[in-house]
């Protein structure tokens, strides 16, 4: 069992002390966190660089540090294609969600739901968000502690309590400013730790070229998989397209991220911070995937899992680090600091956003109180969420699917319906409050039906069978019982849907049901909708089309426009014809 030297504990302790120091600094400087505007929104003074690192760190927890390398080690680099969804996944928030939320001067993203619909919809959205983040925090704080304990004997509850306590304190004392700046510091530690392990790992694998040959011959470099089957776990479509909905639910409408956009000095800074998240996410994804490849280059197919040194593939990364860095005192401590940096930067953001929405969406609208009391109550809430989180860590028993899949499934099952609720409000003026509530409920039902159903149907209920012709009865084989032969194909297909489609499936369920119920109960009239709460899709599409096709000046009157568009259509058809003729010529020339 690999062990820690004293220097490793010192480095881990330094991380906690540094995070605490940043928290205390913001607790006793500036406005000393004496107003909710400062505690929740950093006095709307944040710049785009720290914000972009904090936006990235919020949803890069130990799950990504441990789960992504394990995924790449076991299944190859197909998961890397999730990087394709970051383009649309950040462009749509930057140009649709941020401008709208920023111009509405929201105090929480769920206030939008009251402006667009009614208070009941706002409360439903807030409660759904709280449920999502509390469960996600549980996975986030427990993952590193469990993996660390299993591999290094590092005291499990000592680690959970230490991180939970430090995180709660600097979040409750320092507010959003502390959370953002500790995120920046922790992101640097995260990247440094991963880079160090990758460099040492490549060296141990015999250098770059040897490592490359091993992973290539080991089949871990996956090409693009364009298989359209939605039940295949990772393909370009599930990751590149299904992932867009996942990104929108996180970077478009999740309070933790919207709070950062709203704490920007100007709308332009907020949009810039969203753009700058793109390179940060790509670097984080690259480091995690490279870690998985380096693990494969060192272990090949006979992983410590096969050799029974560890019991779950989520312990693989830590075993690898301890195995490789044993002779570099301090590096295991650096990686553990990296792991807990990932955890702390996510949990602190979760605490802060949970305290904010509880205060702003659930308490303030019903009780009037002085600014001082409101700020004090916000700090108490951050503290109580800290305690809930440690309790959640006790509840969360990592399902036998990977932690990465568990975290992404939570986002898909709960974040997806929330995304659908906002899209219903933003893109469909006719949607009304009853439709919104019914839609959200339908989305959550669909989410848990498919999510739980999918999880249960994956449980291999193995039965012990004795081989009929064997003499010694010692070796009995377990075969997974064919449990789903009886289930109708349709349902079986739904249960085996890739978890990467959950966000898309659930958000579209909310929109579909929401629209149907709205039309059944009297759709909202266009001018009844609060101004600034609906995105003018048609007007934007028309102006984009006009910019694209640059009509000649003559197209001023309608008949001119009709004639012009007729001409444009004819030109397209002619061009298409030419293209096909050329294709046929080439085809028979090459055949
Ligand atoms: O690391 C976690 O806590 C959860 C896994 C990553 C969450 C999603 S995946 C798409 C996007 N890219 C990231 O790096 N994080 C989010
Ligand atoms: Na994080």
Coordinates of C-alpha atoms in Angstrom, one line a residue, residues 42-457:
X42 CA -18.9 40.8 -5.6
X43 CA -20.3 44.3 -6.0
X44 CA -20.6 43.5 -9.7
X45 CA -16.9 44.4 -10.1
X46 CA -15.4 41.2 -11.4
X47 CA -13.1 41.2 -14.5
X48 CA -13.3 38.5 -17.2
X49 CA -10.0 36.7 -16.6
X50 CA -10.7 35.5 -13.0
X51 CA -14.3 34.9 -13.9
X52 CA -13.4 32.7 -16.8
X53 CA -11.1 30.5 -14.7
X54 CA -13.8 30.4 -12.0
X55 CA -16.5 29.5 -14.5
X56 CA -14.4 26.6 -15.7
X57 CA -13.4 25.4 -12.2
X58 CA -17.0 25.4 -11.0
X59 CA -17.8 22.3 -13.1
X60 CA -14.3 20.7 -13.1
X61 CA -14.4 18.7 -9.9
X62 CA -12.4 15.7 -8.8
X63 CA -14.9 13.8 -10.9
X64 CA -13.2 15.1 -14.0
X65 CA -9.7 14.6 -12.5
X66 CA -10.4 11.0 -11.6
X67 CA -13.3 10.0 -13.9
X68 CA -12.1 11.3 -17.3
X69 CA -8.6 9.6 -17.2
X70 CA -10.3 6.3 -16.1
X71 CA -12.8 6.7 -19.0
X72 CA -10.0 7.3 -21.5
X73 CA -7.8 4.5 -20.1
X74 CA -10.7 2.0 -20.4
X75 CA -12.4 3.1 -23.6
X76 CA -10.0 5.3 -25.5
X77 CA -10.2 9.0 -26.6
X78 CA -13.8 9.0 -27.9
X79 CA -14.8 11.0 -24.9
X80 CA -12.4 13.8 -26.1
X81 CA -15.0 14.7 -28.7
X82 CA -17.0 16.3 -25.9
X83 CA -14.7 19.3 -26.6
X84 CA -16.8 19.8 -29.8
X85 CA -19.9 20.7 -27.8
X86 CA -18.0 23.5 -26.1
X87 CA -18.3 25.7 -29.2
X88 CA -22.2 25.9 -29.4
X89 CA -22.3 25.2 -25.6
X90 CA -20.7 28.5 -24.9
X91 CA -21.7 30.6 -28.0
X92 CA -25.5 30.2 -27.2
X93 CA -25.0 31.3 -23.6
X94 CA -22.8 34.2 -24.7
X95 CA -25.3 35.6 -27.3
X96 CA -28.7 34.6 -25.9
X97 CA -28.7 33.9 -22.2
X98 CA -26.1 36.3 -20.8
X99 CA -27.4 39.4 -22.7
X100 CA -31.0 38.7 -21.6
X101 CA -30.2 37.9 -17.9
X102 CA -27.7 40.8 -17.7
X103 CA -30.2 43.4 -19.1
X104 CA -32.9 42.2 -16.7
X105 CA -30.7 43.0 -13.8
X106 CA -31.6 39.8 -12.1
X107 CA -30.7 39.0 -8.5
X108 CA -30.9 35.3 -9.3
X109 CA -31.5 33.4 -12.5
X110 CA -34.8 32.0 -11.1
X111 CA -36.1 35.6 -10.8
X112 CA -36.4 35.4 -14.6
X113 CA -39.0 32.7 -14.1
X114 CA -41.2 35.0 -12.0
X115 CA -40.8 37.8 -14.5
X116 CA -41.7 35.5 -17.5
X117 CA -44.3 33.3 -15.7
X118 CA -45.2 33.5 -12.0
X119 CA -43.8 33.1 -8.5
X120 CA -44.8 29.4 -8.4
X121 CA -42.6 28.6 -11.5
X122 CA -39.8 30.5 -9.8
X123 CA -40.1 28.4 -6.7
X124 CA -40.3 25.1 -8.7
X125 CA -37.1 26.1 -10.5
X126 CA -35.3 27.1 -7.4
X127 CA -36.1 23.9 -5.5
X128 CA -35.1 21.8 -8.6
X129 CA -31.8 23.6 -8.7
X130 CA -31.2 23.1 -5.0
X131 CA -31.8 19.3 -5.3
X132 CA -29.4 19.1 -8.3
X133 CA -26.6 21.0 -6.6
X134 CA -26.9 19.2 -3.2
X135 CA -26.7 15.8 -4.9
X136 CA -23.8 16.9 -7.1
X137 CA -21.9 18.3 -4.1
X138 CA -22.3 15.0 -2.4
X139 CA -20.6 13.3 -5.4
X140 CA -18.0 16.1 -5.6
X141 CA -16.8 16.0 -2.0
X142 CA -17.0 12.2 -1.5
X143 CA -15.2 11.2 -4.8
X144 CA -11.7 12.4 -3.9
X145 CA -11.9 11.3 -0.3
X146 CA -13.0 7.8 -1.2
X147 CA -10.4 7.3 -3.9
X148 CA -7.7 8.7 -1.7
X149 CA -8.6 6.5 1.3
X150 CA -8.8 3.3 -0.9
X151 CA -5.4 3.9 -2.4
X152 CA -3.3 5.6 0.3
X153 CA -5.1 4.9 3.6
X154 CA -5.5 8.7 3.9
X155 CA -8.1 9.1 6.6
X156 CA -11.5 9.2 4.7
X157 CA -13.6 11.3 7.1
X158 CA -10.6 13.4 8.0
X159 CA -10.3 14.4 4.4
X160 CA -14.1 15.0 4.0
X161 CA -14.3 17.1 7.1
X162 CA -11.1 19.0 6.5
X163 CA -12.1 20.1 3.0
X164 CA -15.8 20.6 4.0
X165 CA -14.8 22.8 6.9
X166 CA -12.2 24.9 5.1
X167 CA -14.5 25.3 2.1
X168 CA -17.5 26.2 4.2
X169 CA -15.5 28.8 6.2
X170 CA -13.9 30.7 3.3
X171 CA -17.2 30.6 1.4
X172 CA -19.3 31.8 4.3
X173 CA -16.8 34.5 5.3
X174 CA -15.5 35.7 1.9
X175 CA -18.5 35.5 -0.4
X176 CA -18.3 35.4 -4.1
X177 CA -15.0 37.3 -4.3
X178 CA -13.3 34.7 -2.2
X179 CA -14.9 31.9 -4.2
X180 CA -13.8 33.3 -7.5
X181 CA -10.2 34.0 -6.4
X182 CA -9.8 30.7 -4.6
X183 CA -11.1 29.1 -7.9
X184 CA -8.3 30.9 -9.8
X185 CA -5.7 29.7 -7.3
X186 CA -7.1 26.2 -7.3
X187 CA -7.2 26.0 -11.1
X188 CA -3.5 26.8 -11.2
X189 CA -2.8 23.9 -8.6
X190 CA -5.1 21.6 -10.6
X191 CA -3.3 22.2 -13.9
X192 CA 0.1 22.0 -12.3
X193 CA -0.6 18.7 -10.6
X194 CA -2.0 17.1 -13.7
X195 CA 0.9 18.3 -15.8
X196 CA 3.5 17.0 -13.3
X197 CA 1.9 13.5 -13.4
X198 CA 1.7 13.5 -17.2
X199 CA 5.4 14.5 -17.6
X200 CA 6.6 11.9 -15.1
X201 CA 4.3 9.3 -16.5
X202 CA 5.5 9.8 -20.1
X203 CA 9.1 9.5 -18.8
X204 CA 8.2 6.3 -17.1
X205 CA 6.6 5.0 -20.2
X206 CA 9.9 5.4 -22.1
X207 CA 9.4 8.8 -23.6
X208 CA 6.9 10.4 -25.9
X209 CA 7.4 8.1 -29.0
X210 CA 7.2 4.9 -27.0
X211 CA 4.1 6.1 -25.1
X212 CA 2.5 7.1 -28.4
X213 CA 3.2 3.6 -30.0
X214 CA 1.8 1.8 -27.0
X215 CA -1.5 3.8 -26.9
X216 CA -1.9 3.6 -30.7
X217 CA -1.2 -0.2 -30.8
X218 CA -3.5 -0.6 -27.7
X219 CA -6.3 0.9 -29.7
X220 CA -6.9 3.8 -27.3
X221 CA -6.7 6.4 -30.1
X222 CA -10.3 6.3 -31.3
X223 CA -11.2 7.9 -34.6
X224 CA -14.5 9.8 -34.9
X225 CA -17.4 7.5 -34.4
X226 CA -20.3 8.7 -36.5
X227 CA -22.6 5.8 -35.4
X228 CA -26.1 7.4 -35.2
X229 CA -27.4 4.8 -32.7
X230 CA -28.5 6.8 -29.6
X231 CA -28.0 3.9 -27.3
X232 CA -24.2 3.8 -28.0
X233 CA -22.6 5.4 -24.9
X234 CA -20.0 7.7 -26.5
X235 CA -20.2 8.7 -30.2
X236 CA -19.5 12.0 -31.9
X237 CA -23.3 12.6 -31.8
X238 CA -23.9 11.8 -28.1
X239 CA -20.8 13.8 -27.1
X240 CA -20.8 16.6 -29.7
X241 CA -24.5 17.2 -30.0
X242 CA -26.0 15.7 -26.7
X243 CA -23.2 17.5 -24.9
X244 CA -24.4 20.9 -26.2
X245 CA -27.6 20.5 -24.2
X246 CA -25.5 19.5 -21.2
X247 CA -23.3 22.6 -21.6
X248 CA -26.4 24.9 -22.0
X249 CA -27.9 23.5 -18.8
X250 CA -24.6 24.3 -17.0
X251 CA -23.2 27.4 -18.7
X252 CA -26.5 28.9 -19.8
X253 CA -29.0 28.6 -17.0
X254 CA -27.2 27.2 -13.9
X255 CA -27.3 29.8 -11.0
X256 CA -23.6 29.1 -10.1
X257 CA -22.5 30.3 -13.6
X258 CA -25.2 33.0 -14.1
X259 CA -24.2 34.5 -10.8
X260 CA -20.6 35.0 -12.2
X261 CA -21.9 36.5 -15.4
X262 CA -24.1 38.9 -13.3
X263 CA -21.1 39.8 -11.1
X264 CA -19.3 41.2 -14.2
X265 CA -18.6 44.9 -14.4
X266 CA -20.2 45.2 -17.8
X267 CA -22.3 42.9 -20.1
X268 CA -19.3 42.9 -22.5
X269 CA -17.0 41.5 -19.7
X270 CA -19.6 38.8 -19.0
X271 CA -19.7 37.8 -22.7
X272 CA -15.9 37.9 -22.8
X273 CA -15.6 35.7 -19.7
X274 CA -17.9 33.1 -21.4
X275 CA -15.7 33.2 -24.5
X276 CA -12.6 32.8 -22.4
X277 CA -14.0 29.7 -20.8
X278 CA -13.5 27.9 -24.1
X279 CA -9.7 27.6 -24.1
X280 CA -9.7 26.8 -20.3
X281 CA -12.1 23.9 -20.8
X282 CA -10.1 22.6 -23.8
X283 CA -6.9 22.6 -21.7
X284 CA -8.7 20.9 -18.8
X285 CA -10.1 18.2 -21.1
X286 CA -6.8 17.7 -22.8
X287 CA -4.9 17.2 -19.5
X288 CA -7.5 14.7 -18.2
X289 CA -7.5 12.8 -21.5
X290 CA -3.7 12.8 -21.7
X291 CA -3.6 11.4 -18.1
X292 CA -5.7 8.5 -19.3
X293 CA -3.4 7.8 -22.2
X294 CA -0.3 8.0 -20.1
X295 CA -1.8 5.5 -17.7
X296 CA -2.4 3.2 -20.5
X297 CA 1.1 3.7 -21.9
X298 CA 2.5 2.6 -18.4
X299 CA 0.1 -0.2 -17.6
X300 CA -1.1 -1.5 -20.9
X301 CA -4.0 -3.9 -20.6
X302 CA -2.9 -5.4 -17.3
X303 CA -4.2 -2.6 -15.1
X304 CA -4.1 -2.6 -11.3
X305 CA -7.8 -3.4 -11.6
X306 CA -7.1 -6.8 -13.2
X307 CA -4.4 -7.3 -10.6
X308 CA -6.9 -6.7 -7.9
X309 CA -4.8 -3.9 -6.3
X310 CA -7.8 -1.6 -6.5
X311 CA -11.6 -2.4 -6.5
X312 CA -13.0 0.3 -8.8
X313 CA -11.7 2.0 -11.9
X314 CA -12.2 5.4 -10.2
X315 CA -9.3 4.5 -7.9
X316 CA -7.1 4.0 -10.9
X317 CA -5.7 7.5 -11.2
X318 CA -4.6 7.7 -7.6
X319 CA -3.0 4.3 -7.7
X320 CA -1.2 5.4 -10.8
X321 CA 0.0 8.6 -9.2
X322 CA 1.2 6.8 -6.0
X323 CA 2.9 4.1 -8.2
X324 CA 4.7 6.5 -10.4
X325 CA 5.5 9.4 -8.1
X326 CA 6.6 7.3 -5.1
X327 CA 10.2 8.3 -5.7
X328 CA 9.4 12.0 -6.1
X329 CA 8.6 13.2 -2.6
X330 CA 6.1 16.1 -2.7
X331 CA 4.6 15.1 -6.0
X332 CA 2.0 12.8 -4.5
X333 CA 1.1 15.7 -2.2
X334 CA 0.9 18.0 -5.1
X335 CA -1.5 15.7 -6.9
X336 CA -3.7 15.3 -3.9
X337 CA -3.7 19.1 -3.6
X338 CA -4.7 19.2 -7.3
X339 CA -7.5 16.7 -6.6
X340 CA -8.9 18.6 -3.6
X341 CA -8.5 21.9 -5.5
X342 CA -10.9 20.5 -8.1
X343 CA -13.2 19.5 -5.3
X344 CA -13.0 22.7 -3.3
X345 CA -13.5 25.0 -6.3
X346 CA -16.7 23.2 -7.2
X347 CA -18.1 22.8 -3.8
X348 CA -17.5 26.4 -2.8
X349 CA -19.3 27.6 -6.0
X350 CA -22.2 25.2 -5.1
X351 CA -22.4 26.5 -1.5
X352 CA -22.3 30.1 -2.6
X353 CA -25.0 29.7 -5.3
X354 CA -27.2 27.6 -3.0
X355 CA -27.0 30.2 -0.3
X356 CA -27.8 32.9 -2.8
X357 CA -30.9 31.3 -4.3
X358 CA -32.2 30.2 -0.9
X359 CA -31.9 33.8 0.3
X360 CA -33.0 35.6 -2.9
X361 CA -35.7 33.2 -4.2
X362 CA -37.1 31.5 -1.1
X363 CA -36.6 33.8 1.9
X364 CA -36.4 37.5 0.8
X365 CA -39.6 37.6 -1.2
X366 CA -41.5 36.5 1.9
X367 CA -39.7 38.2 4.8
X368 CA -38.4 41.8 4.8
X369 CA -35.3 42.3 6.8
X370 CA -32.4 44.7 7.1
X371 CA -29.3 44.4 4.9
X372 CA -27.1 43.3 7.8
X373 CA -29.5 40.6 8.9
X374 CA -29.9 39.4 5.2
X375 CA -26.1 39.2 4.9
X376 CA -25.7 37.3 8.2
X377 CA -28.5 34.9 7.2
X378 CA -26.7 34.3 3.8
X379 CA -23.5 33.3 5.7
X380 CA -25.5 31.0 8.0
X381 CA -27.0 29.4 4.9
X382 CA -23.6 28.8 3.4
X383 CA -22.6 27.2 6.7
X384 CA -25.7 25.0 6.8
X385 CA -25.2 23.9 3.2
X386 CA -21.7 22.9 4.2
X387 CA -23.1 20.6 6.8
X388 CA -25.7 19.2 4.4
X389 CA -22.9 18.6 1.9
X390 CA -20.8 16.5 4.3
X391 CA -24.0 14.6 5.3
X392 CA -24.7 14.1 1.6
X393 CA -21.2 12.7 1.2
X394 CA -22.1 10.1 3.7
X395 CA -25.3 9.2 1.7
X396 CA -23.7 9.1 -1.7
X397 CA -22.4 5.5 -2.3
X398 CA -20.7 5.8 -5.7
X399 CA -22.8 3.7 -8.0
X400 CA -21.0 1.0 -9.9
X401 CA -21.1 3.2 -13.0
X402 CA -18.1 5.6 -13.0
X403 CA -18.3 8.9 -11.0
X404 CA -18.0 10.8 -14.3
X405 CA -21.2 9.0 -15.6
X406 CA -22.9 9.6 -12.2
X407 CA -22.2 13.3 -12.2
X408 CA -23.1 13.8 -15.9
X409 CA -26.3 11.8 -15.3
X410 CA -27.3 14.1 -12.5
X411 CA -26.8 17.1 -14.8
X412 CA -28.8 15.4 -17.5
X413 CA -31.6 14.2 -15.2
X414 CA -32.1 17.5 -13.3
X415 CA -30.2 20.2 -15.3
X416 CA -31.9 19.1 -18.5
X417 CA -35.5 19.8 -17.3
X418 CA -34.3 23.2 -15.9
X419 CA -32.8 24.0 -19.3
X420 CA -36.1 23.0 -20.9
X421 CA -38.0 25.3 -18.5
X422 CA -35.9 28.3 -19.5
X423 CA -36.0 27.6 -23.2
X424 CA -39.8 27.3 -23.0
X425 CA -39.9 30.8 -21.5
X426 CA -37.3 32.4 -23.7
X427 CA -38.1 31.0 -27.1
X428 CA -41.9 30.4 -26.9
X429 CA -43.9 33.6 -26.1
X430 CA -47.2 31.6 -26.1
X431 CA -46.1 29.4 -23.2
X432 CA -48.0 30.1 -20.0
X433 CA -47.3 29.3 -16.3
X434 CA -49.4 26.2 -16.1
X435 CA -47.6 24.9 -19.2
X436 CA -44.3 25.7 -17.5
X437 CA -45.0 23.9 -14.3
X438 CA -46.6 20.9 -16.2
X439 CA -43.6 20.8 -18.5
X440 CA -41.1 20.8 -15.7
X441 CA -42.9 18.1 -13.9
X442 CA -43.1 16.0 -17.2
X443 CA -39.4 16.6 -17.8
X444 CA -38.4 15.4 -14.3
X445 CA -40.7 12.4 -14.5
X446 CA -39.2 11.5 -17.9
X447 CA -35.7 12.1 -16.5
X448 CA -36.1 9.8 -13.5
X449 CA -38.0 7.2 -15.4
X450 CA -35.3 6.8 -18.1
X451 CA -32.4 7.5 -15.7
X452 CA -33.4 5.1 -13.0
X453 CA -34.7 2.6 -15.5
X454 CA -31.5 2.8 -17.4
X455 CA -29.4 2.4 -14.3
X456 CA -31.5 -0.7 -13.1
X457 CA -31.5 -2.4 -16.5

